[in-house]
Amino acid sequence: MVADLAHDARTDDVPEAEILARVAIMRMAEPGDQVMGRLIARYGAVAAAAQAQRGVLPAEFVSEEIGRARAAGRPPTLDRLAASWVARYADPVRDLADGREQGARLVVPGDPEWPTQLDDLGDRRPYGLWLHGTVNLRFACLRSVAVVGARAATAYGVQVASELASGLGDRRWTVISGGAYGIDAAAHRGALASGMPTVVVLASGTDVCYPTAHQDLFQVVRSQGVMISEVPMGSRPTRPRFLVRNRLIAALSRGTVVVQAAVRSGALNTATHANELNRHLMAVPGPITSEVSEGCHDLIRQGRAVCVTSVQEITELVGTIGGDLALVRRGPAHPRDALNDETRRVLEAVPTRVGAGPAAIAVSAGVDLSTALSCLGALAVAGFVEHGDRGWRLRREQDG
Amino acid sequence: MVADLAHDARTDDVPEAEILARVAIMRMAEPGDQVMGRLIARYGAVAAAAQAQRGVLPAEFVSEEIGRARAAGRPPTLDRLAASWVARYADPVRDLADGREQGARLVVPGDPEWPTQLDDLGDRRPYGLWLHGTVNLRFACLRSVAVVGARAATAYGVQVASELASGLGDRRWTVISGGAYGIDAAAHRGALASGMPTVVVLASGTDVCYPTAHQDLFQVVRSQGVMISEVPMGSRPTRPRFLVRNRLIAALSRGTVVVQAAVRSGALNTATHANELNRHLMAVPGPITSEVSEGCHDLIRQGRAVCVTSVQEITELVGTIGGDLALVRRGPAHPRDALNDETRRVLEAVPTRVGAGPAAIAVSAGVDLSTALSCLGALAVAGFVEHGDRGWRLRREQDG
């Protein structure tokens, strides 16, 4: 239901050449490669893709990168990197068609569905994202919390992850996590139980089911949430890719909750990203006799994470951003008066029953398309409006 | 073995009249009564006892107390208080004999065995303490940690309290706690298992076994540690007395560890005292699904307590005071060079085998008695010297 919205907007805003270039880069470069990030930032995706495909980089760029490597005391590896780009090139038209055949959609920076908080990643921003699911990623992540932790979770950890996620869903917060056994899966199951969208961030292509036992879970996520990936269809997950993937989980959400983590755990890598990105970092305590709580206790002791023990403690922390909407959430009657001017004008422009597209609503409200989309997303998570088959309309309990 | 030391020192330092006055006050006034504390501070224990016994207080004191009550918005209750003192008076010679018959000894401020850290309590300092046990209270508390928590502890709490206490004992730290079921008892059992002294702070007289099921435990404490109380023999514990007692647990120790505590728990009262006295406050996390960990998590979240998960984390915190000795403790060879000048002179003066009294050691080291006692206590907990039947001597592994 949201795919067409994303598609419409993309053809409006992002030129086809840019899309194909980014698809080519997603094939050639490893996710989060900062050299590629700088190449794109400097020359644009189209030129960067062409340079990478030929393995010939501008002399000034090469000289800067060599200087950068020397300053950091690293041997320059640019030749090897460029060679790997050339070797990995594949036709982006084919990749794009592949993804769409699988039922996925591509979003790139500039698309209305692009979650702009990913821009905080700077040179490590994803080149593009494959999404597979019914939910608009940007809107879903407006009010989102990452719930992460150990694969080897205990019964306690699974229970806590599931209950926190379902409680977050009850309060209209989207849950973001990986797709692993243990805490990740428990968090998604809890979120799904609350009826709210959940976002699975994969280290593989969206068409690769890893672990294979999560086929059913991922199927439900596709219908009630969204699976996302920054690598092409068919890509297998590797250990480095799991670590690089973690920056997306941290960056997409307003805060990360570590439910259980041993001292050397991938979840602590996500925690580090959350700290670096100035997102809220939270950790759930547990028995000091349990190894999978040691990482959480370390985070708390080091002052890197806030100790949280309930959904309310989490939302108190992450809810401080966008306080006006949190206020609406707490109020019993969702009074329109609590909204700011622009958001109220957009709300007035949303039809009661039939549904309207964001462009029509933007015109009617007298705001630009981007503002309309942002307001609609906010109004949706606050429960004022909903997006159906035929566009945006008021939620029934707001009728009249 | 230490009782005679305390006795010798007391008859030297504190006049009999002062001792009897304090015993009388322990009978007349409730522990921690700040009015009595101020009366003693102003007129001395002997005069204060005489005034309380007659129920006639100096006019200037009365007027000040009335002013103080008015400023605090409390109705003046001095008449009632003084009347209760008169009513509760009993012959101190009899109380003193009673205690000694029970096998207890009295220490008062000025005695060498008086733990001077209790002076931090100001007007709420105990009038005197009854001790029953083989251990010198002052020395035992030089390196001590309070381990407190819920009576209704879970198996997890009991295990943690016992293991932390025994680990503290292994590192030559004394454990201090109350005498209740649950965390208190588990802490003492752990400490006793390590062979180190443990200190039970009672809300009743040292001859009253409460709870009665702890008769065997208290018997072991008397032989390997010390039971202490600020109320006369035969006094029953009351709820207010438990709360007032908690200030002693906090004040005697370098820091308090709350192992488990529900949101409304006496252990949190001890925690408040620790905060007020600027002692280290620590809390052990637990499952967020457990009510008896809620108080601990609150303390951590409020930044009032440091989250601790191991003995090492506790000793790192409390060991920062007297860092030189902690340094010695960590070193493999206990080098004498690490000691300060005074302490090394005292150590040189301690005989190898026969043993010597503190006065002789003080003369030989060229320091005063109080310094000698303080250094001997520190040297004892650091493992350099020990106190035997015939006085202080070097520990065997330090011979030669």
CSV table of C-alpha atoms in Angstrom, one decimal, chain A residues 44-384:
chain,number,residue,atom,x,y,z
A,44,GLY,CA,28.0,12.7,-7.0
A,45,ALA,CA,26.7,9.1,-7.3
A,46,VAL,CA,26.6,9.1,-11.2
A,47,ALA,CA,30.2,10.1,-11.6
A,48,ALA,CA,31.4,8.0,-8.7
A,49,ALA,CA,29.7,4.9,-10.2
A,50,ALA,CA,31.3,5.5,-13.6
A,51,GLN,CA,34.8,6.0,-12.0
A,52,ALA,CA,34.4,2.9,-9.9
A,53,GLN,CA,33.3,0.8,-12.8
A,54,ARG,CA,36.4,1.8,-14.8
A,55,GLY,CA,38.7,1.7,-11.8
A,56,VAL,CA,40.0,5.1,-12.6
A,57,LEU,CA,39.7,7.7,-9.9
A,58,PRO,CA,40.4,11.5,-10.2
A,59,ALA,CA,44.1,12.2,-9.4
A,60,GLU,CA,43.2,14.8,-6.8
A,61,PHE,CA,41.0,12.3,-5.0
A,62,VAL,CA,43.7,9.6,-5.1
A,63,SER,CA,46.3,12.0,-3.7
A,64,GLU,CA,44.0,13.1,-0.9
A,65,GLU,CA,43.1,9.5,0.0
A,66,ILE,CA,46.8,8.6,0.1
A,67,GLY,CA,47.5,11.6,2.3
A,68,ARG,CA,44.6,10.6,4.6
A,69,ALA,CA,45.9,7.0,4.9
A,70,ARG,CA,49.4,8.3,5.7
A,71,ALA,CA,48.1,10.6,8.3
A,72,ALA,CA,46.3,7.7,10.0
A,73,GLY,CA,49.4,5.5,9.7
A,74,ARG,CA,47.6,3.0,7.4
A,75,PRO,CA,49.2,1.7,4.1
A,76,PRO,CA,47.2,3.1,1.1
A,77,THR,CA,44.9,0.4,-0.3
A,78,LEU,CA,43.2,2.5,-2.9
A,79,ASP,CA,44.5,0.4,-5.8
A,80,ARG,CA,43.2,-2.8,-4.3
A,81,LEU,CA,39.9,-1.1,-3.5
A,82,ALA,CA,39.4,0.2,-7.0
A,83,ALA,CA,40.3,-3.1,-8.5
A,84,SER,CA,37.6,-4.8,-6.3
A,85,TRP,CA,35.0,-2.3,-7.5
A,86,VAL,CA,35.8,-3.1,-11.1
A,87,ALA,CA,35.7,-6.8,-10.4
A,88,ARG,CA,32.4,-6.6,-8.6
A,89,TYR,CA,30.6,-4.5,-11.2
A,90,ALA,CA,27.3,-5.8,-12.5
A,91,ASP,CA,24.5,-4.3,-14.6
A,92,PRO,CA,22.4,-2.2,-12.3
A,93,VAL,CA,19.3,-2.5,-14.6
A,94,ARG,CA,19.4,-6.2,-14.0
A,95,ASP,CA,19.9,-5.7,-10.2
A,96,LEU,CA,17.0,-3.2,-10.1
A,97,ALA,CA,14.7,-5.6,-12.0
A,98,ASP,CA,15.8,-8.5,-9.7
A,99,GLY,CA,14.8,-6.6,-6.6
A,100,ARG,CA,11.5,-5.6,-8.0
A,101,GLU,CA,10.8,-9.1,-9.1
A,102,GLN,CA,11.4,-10.2,-5.5
A,103,GLY,CA,8.8,-7.7,-4.4
A,104,ALA,CA,11.3,-5.2,-2.9
A,105,ARG,CA,11.5,-1.5,-3.6
A,106,LEU,CA,14.6,0.7,-3.7
A,107,VAL,CA,14.9,4.0,-1.8
A,108,VAL,CA,17.8,6.4,-2.2
A,109,PRO,CA,18.7,9.7,-0.6
A,110,GLY,CA,16.2,12.3,-1.9
A,111,ASP,CA,13.3,9.9,-2.0
A,112,PRO,CA,10.3,10.8,0.2
A,113,GLU,CA,10.6,7.5,1.9
A,114,TRP,CA,14.4,8.0,2.7
A,115,PRO,CA,14.9,8.2,6.5
A,116,THR,CA,16.9,11.4,6.6
A,117,GLN,CA,18.3,10.5,10.0
A,118,LEU,CA,20.6,8.1,8.1
A,119,ASP,CA,22.4,11.3,6.9
A,120,ASP,CA,24.0,11.4,10.4
A,121,LEU,CA,26.2,8.6,9.2
A,122,GLY,CA,28.1,11.0,7.0
A,123,ASP,CA,30.6,9.1,4.8
A,124,ARG,CA,29.1,5.8,6.0
A,125,ARG,CA,25.6,6.6,4.9
A,126,PRO,CA,24.1,3.7,2.8
A,127,TYR,CA,24.2,4.2,-1.0
A,128,GLY,CA,20.6,3.0,-1.1
A,129,LEU,CA,18.2,0.7,0.7
A,130,TRP,CA,16.2,-2.2,-0.5
A,131,LEU,CA,12.9,-2.4,1.4
A,132,HIS,CA,10.5,-5.3,1.4
A,133,GLY,CA,7.2,-4.7,3.3
A,134,THR,CA,4.0,-2.7,3.5
A,135,VAL,CA,5.2,0.0,5.8
A,136,ASN,CA,6.7,3.3,4.9
A,137,LEU,CA,10.2,3.2,6.4
A,138,ARG,CA,10.5,6.9,7.0
A,139,PHE,CA,7.2,7.2,8.8
A,140,ALA,CA,7.7,4.0,10.8
A,141,CYS,CA,11.1,5.2,12.0
A,142,LEU,CA,9.9,8.7,13.1
A,143,ARG,CA,9.0,7.2,16.5
A,144,SER,CA,11.3,4.1,16.7
A,145,VAL,CA,13.4,2.3,19.2
A,146,ALA,CA,16.1,-0.3,18.5
A,147,VAL,CA,15.8,-3.4,20.7
A,148,VAL,CA,18.9,-5.4,20.3
A,149,GLY,CA,20.9,-8.1,22.1
A,150,ALA,CA,22.5,-11.5,22.3
A,151,ARG,CA,21.6,-14.4,20.0
A,152,ALA,CA,22.3,-16.7,23.0
A,153,ALA,CA,19.6,-15.0,25.0
A,154,THR,CA,18.2,-16.6,28.2
A,155,ALA,CA,14.5,-17.1,28.8
A,156,TYR,CA,14.7,-13.9,30.9
A,157,GLY,CA,16.1,-12.0,28.0
A,158,VAL,CA,13.6,-13.3,25.5
A,159,GLN,CA,10.7,-12.4,27.9
A,160,VAL,CA,12.0,-8.9,28.5
A,161,ALA,CA,12.7,-8.2,24.9
A,162,SER,CA,9.3,-9.4,23.8
A,163,GLU,CA,7.5,-7.5,26.6
A,164,LEU,CA,9.4,-4.2,26.1
A,165,ALA,CA,8.8,-4.4,22.3
A,166,SER,CA,5.1,-5.1,22.7
A,167,GLY,CA,4.8,-2.3,25.3
A,168,LEU,CA,6.6,0.1,22.9
A,169,GLY,CA,4.1,-1.0,20.2
A,170,ASP,CA,1.2,-0.3,22.6
A,171,ARG,CA,2.5,3.3,22.9
A,172,ARG,CA,2.9,3.6,19.1
A,173,TRP,CA,6.6,3.1,18.9
A,174,THR,CA,8.1,1.1,16.1
A,175,VAL,CA,10.7,-1.5,17.0
A,176,ILE,CA,13.9,-1.8,14.9
A,177,SER,CA,16.3,-4.8,15.2
A,178,GLY,CA,18.3,-7.3,13.3
A,179,GLY,CA,17.0,-10.7,12.2
A,180,ALA,CA,18.9,-13.0,14.5
A,181,TYR,CA,17.8,-15.6,17.0
A,182,GLY,CA,17.4,-14.6,20.6
A,183,ILE,CA,16.7,-10.9,21.5
A,184,ASP,CA,16.2,-9.7,17.8
A,185,ALA,CA,13.5,-12.3,17.1
A,186,ALA,CA,11.8,-11.8,20.5
A,187,ALA,CA,11.7,-8.0,20.0
A,188,HIS,CA,10.0,-8.4,16.5
A,189,ARG,CA,7.5,-10.9,17.8
A,190,GLY,CA,6.6,-8.6,20.7
A,191,ALA,CA,6.2,-5.7,18.3
A,192,LEU,CA,4.1,-7.7,15.9
A,193,ALA,CA,1.9,-8.9,18.8
A,194,SER,CA,1.1,-5.2,19.6
A,195,GLY,CA,0.0,-4.7,16.0
A,196,MET,CA,2.6,-2.0,15.3
A,197,PRO,CA,5.1,-2.2,12.4
A,198,THR,CA,8.5,-3.7,13.1
A,199,VAL,CA,11.7,-3.0,11.0
A,200,VAL,CA,14.2,-5.9,10.4
A,201,VAL,CA,17.6,-4.6,9.3
A,202,LEU,CA,19.4,-7.4,7.4
A,203,ALA,CA,23.1,-8.0,6.7
A,204,SER,CA,22.0,-10.1,3.6
A,205,GLY,CA,19.8,-9.3,0.6
A,206,THR,CA,16.1,-8.9,1.5
A,207,ASP,CA,15.5,-12.2,-0.4
A,208,VAL,CA,17.9,-14.2,1.7
A,209,CYS,CA,16.4,-15.8,4.7
A,210,TYR,CA,19.1,-15.9,7.4
A,211,PRO,CA,18.7,-17.7,9.7
A,212,THR,CA,16.5,-20.0,7.6
A,213,ALA,CA,14.3,-20.9,10.6
A,214,HIS,CA,13.0,-17.3,10.5
A,215,GLN,CA,11.2,-17.7,7.2
A,216,ASP,CA,7.7,-17.4,8.9
A,217,LEU,CA,8.7,-14.5,11.1
A,218,PHE,CA,10.1,-12.6,8.1
A,219,GLN,CA,7.0,-13.3,6.1
A,220,VAL,CA,4.9,-11.7,8.8
A,221,VAL,CA,7.2,-8.7,9.0
A,222,ARG,CA,6.8,-8.2,5.3
A,223,SER,CA,3.1,-7.9,5.7
A,224,GLN,CA,3.1,-5.8,8.9
A,225,GLY,CA,6.4,-4.1,8.8
A,226,VAL,CA,9.4,-3.9,6.6
A,227,MET,CA,12.6,-5.8,5.9
A,228,ILE,CA,15.5,-3.6,4.9
A,229,SER,CA,19.0,-4.2,3.4
A,230,GLU,CA,21.7,-2.1,1.8
A,231,VAL,CA,23.1,-5.0,-0.2
A,232,PRO,CA,21.8,-6.5,-3.5
A,233,MET,CA,19.4,-9.4,-3.8
A,234,GLY,CA,21.1,-12.7,-3.2
A,235,SER,CA,24.0,-11.3,-1.0
A,236,ARG,CA,25.0,-13.6,1.8
A,237,PRO,CA,25.6,-12.2,5.3
A,238,THR,CA,29.2,-12.0,6.5
A,239,ARG,CA,30.6,-11.2,9.9
A,240,PRO,CA,31.9,-7.7,8.8
A,241,ARG,CA,28.5,-7.0,7.2
A,242,PHE,CA,26.7,-7.7,10.5
A,243,LEU,CA,28.9,-5.2,12.2
A,244,VAL,CA,28.5,-2.6,9.4
A,245,ARG,CA,24.7,-3.3,9.4
A,246,ASN,CA,24.5,-2.4,13.1
A,247,ARG,CA,25.2,1.3,12.3
A,248,LEU,CA,21.8,1.4,10.4
A,249,ILE,CA,19.9,0.0,13.4
A,250,ALA,CA,21.5,2.7,15.7
A,251,ALA,CA,21.0,5.5,13.1
A,252,LEU,CA,17.4,4.7,12.2
A,253,SER,CA,16.1,4.8,15.7
A,254,ARG,CA,15.8,7.5,18.3
A,255,GLY,CA,17.5,5.2,20.8
A,256,THR,CA,18.9,1.7,21.3
A,257,VAL,CA,18.0,-0.6,24.1
A,258,VAL,CA,20.5,-3.4,24.8
A,259,VAL,CA,18.5,-6.2,26.5
A,260,GLN,CA,21.2,-8.8,26.9
A,261,ALA,CA,24.8,-8.8,25.7
A,262,ALA,CA,27.9,-10.8,26.7
A,263,VAL,CA,31.1,-8.8,27.0
A,264,ARG,CA,32.1,-9.5,23.4
A,265,SER,CA,28.8,-9.2,21.6
A,266,GLY,CA,27.6,-7.7,18.4
A,267,ALA,CA,25.0,-5.8,20.3
A,268,LEU,CA,27.7,-3.8,22.0
A,269,ASN,CA,28.8,-2.8,18.5
A,270,THR,CA,25.4,-1.3,17.9
A,271,ALA,CA,25.7,0.4,21.3
A,272,THR,CA,28.9,2.0,20.2
A,273,HIS,CA,27.2,3.3,17.0
A,274,ALA,CA,24.4,4.7,19.1
A,275,ASN,CA,26.9,6.5,21.3
A,276,GLU,CA,28.8,7.9,18.3
A,277,LEU,CA,25.6,9.1,16.7
A,278,ASN,CA,24.4,10.7,19.9
A,279,ARG,CA,21.3,8.5,20.0
A,280,HIS,CA,20.0,7.5,23.4
A,281,LEU,CA,21.6,4.3,24.6
A,282,MET,CA,19.8,2.2,27.2
A,283,ALA,CA,20.7,-1.1,28.8
A,284,VAL,CA,18.5,-3.6,30.7
A,285,PRO,CA,20.0,-5.0,33.9
A,286,GLY,CA,19.9,-8.6,34.8
A,287,PRO,CA,21.3,-11.1,37.2
A,288,ILE,CA,25.0,-10.5,37.8
A,289,THR,CA,25.3,-14.3,37.7
A,290,SER,CA,24.4,-14.2,34.0
A,291,GLU,CA,27.1,-13.8,31.4
A,292,VAL,CA,24.7,-12.3,28.8
A,293,SER,CA,23.9,-9.4,31.2
A,294,GLU,CA,27.6,-8.5,31.7
A,295,GLY,CA,27.7,-6.3,28.6
A,296,CYS,CA,24.6,-4.4,29.8
A,297,HIS,CA,26.1,-3.9,33.2
A,298,ASP,CA,29.4,-2.7,31.7
A,299,LEU,CA,27.5,-0.1,29.6
A,300,ILE,CA,25.7,1.1,32.7
A,301,ARG,CA,28.8,1.2,34.9
A,302,GLN,CA,30.7,3.1,32.2
A,303,GLY,CA,28.0,5.7,32.1
A,304,ARG,CA,27.5,4.9,28.4
A,305,ALA,CA,23.9,3.6,28.8
A,306,VAL,CA,21.0,4.6,31.0
A,307,CYS,CA,19.7,1.7,33.1
A,308,VAL,CA,16.1,1.0,32.0
A,309,THR,CA,13.7,-1.4,33.5
A,310,SER,CA,10.3,-0.6,31.9
A,311,VAL,CA,8.7,0.7,28.7
A,312,GLN,CA,7.9,4.0,30.4
A,313,GLU,CA,11.5,4.6,31.3
A,314,ILE,CA,12.4,4.0,27.7
A,315,THR,CA,9.7,6.3,26.2
A,316,GLU,CA,10.5,9.0,28.8
A,317,LEU,CA,14.0,9.1,27.4
A,318,VAL,CA,13.4,8.8,23.6
A,319,GLY,CA,10.2,10.8,23.8
A,320,THR,CA,12.0,14.0,24.7
A,321,ILE,CA,12.5,14.7,21.0
A,322,GLY,CA,9.3,15.8,19.3
A,323,GLY,CA,7.8,16.5,22.7
A,324,ASP,CA,4.6,18.0,21.2
A,325,LEU,CA,3.6,14.6,19.8
A,326,ALA,CA,4.5,12.8,23.0
A,327,LEU,CA,2.2,15.2,24.7
A,328,VAL,CA,-0.6,14.3,22.4
A,329,ARG,CA,0.1,10.6,23.0
A,330,ARG,CA,-0.3,11.1,26.8
A,331,GLY,CA,-3.5,13.2,26.5
A,332,PRO,CA,-6.7,11.2,26.6
A,333,ALA,CA,-8.5,13.0,23.8
A,334,HIS,CA,-5.8,13.7,21.2
A,335,PRO,CA,-6.9,17.4,21.0
A,336,ARG,CA,-6.1,19.0,17.7
A,337,ASP,CA,-5.2,22.2,19.6
A,338,ALA,CA,-2.0,20.5,20.7
A,339,LEU,CA,-0.7,20.4,17.1
A,340,ASN,CA,1.5,23.1,15.6
A,341,ASP,CA,0.0,25.3,12.8
A,342,GLU,CA,1.5,23.5,9.8
A,343,THR,CA,0.5,20.0,11.1
A,344,ARG,CA,-3.0,21.2,11.9
A,345,ARG,CA,-3.4,22.6,8.4
A,346,VAL,CA,-2.3,19.3,6.9
A,347,LEU,CA,-4.7,17.5,9.2
A,348,GLU,CA,-7.6,19.7,8.1
A,349,ALA,CA,-6.7,18.8,4.5
A,350,VAL,CA,-6.9,15.0,5.0
A,351,PRO,CA,-10.3,13.8,3.8
A,352,THR,CA,-12.6,11.9,6.1
A,353,ARG,CA,-13.3,8.7,4.1
A,354,VAL,CA,-12.2,8.6,0.5
A,355,GLY,CA,-8.5,9.1,0.9
A,356,ALA,CA,-6.2,11.5,-0.9
A,357,GLY,CA,-2.6,11.5,-2.2
A,358,PRO,CA,0.1,13.6,-0.4
A,359,ALA,CA,0.4,16.0,-3.3
A,360,ALA,CA,-3.3,16.9,-3.2
A,361,ILE,CA,-3.1,17.3,0.5
A,362,ALA,CA,0.0,19.5,0.2
A,363,VAL,CA,-1.8,21.8,-2.2
A,364,SER,CA,-5.0,21.9,-0.1
A,365,ALA,CA,-3.0,22.6,3.1
A,366,GLY,CA,-0.8,25.2,1.3
A,367,VAL,CA,2.5,23.5,2.2
A,368,ASP,CA,5.2,21.8,0.0
A,369,LEU,CA,5.2,18.1,-0.6
A,370,SER,CA,8.0,17.3,1.8
A,371,THR,CA,6.3,19.2,4.6
A,372,ALA,CA,3.0,17.4,3.9
A,373,LEU,CA,4.7,14.0,4.0
A,374,SER,CA,6.5,14.8,7.2
A,375,CYS,CA,3.3,16.0,8.8
A,376,LEU,CA,1.3,13.0,7.6
A,377,GLY,CA,3.9,10.7,9.0
A,378,ALA,CA,3.8,12.4,12.3
A,379,LEU,CA,0.0,12.5,12.3
A,380,ALA,CA,-0.1,8.8,11.5
A,381,VAL,CA,2.1,7.8,14.4
A,382,ALA,CA,0.1,10.0,16.7
A,383,GLY,CA,-3.1,8.2,15.5
A,384,PHE,CA,-4.8,11.1,13.7
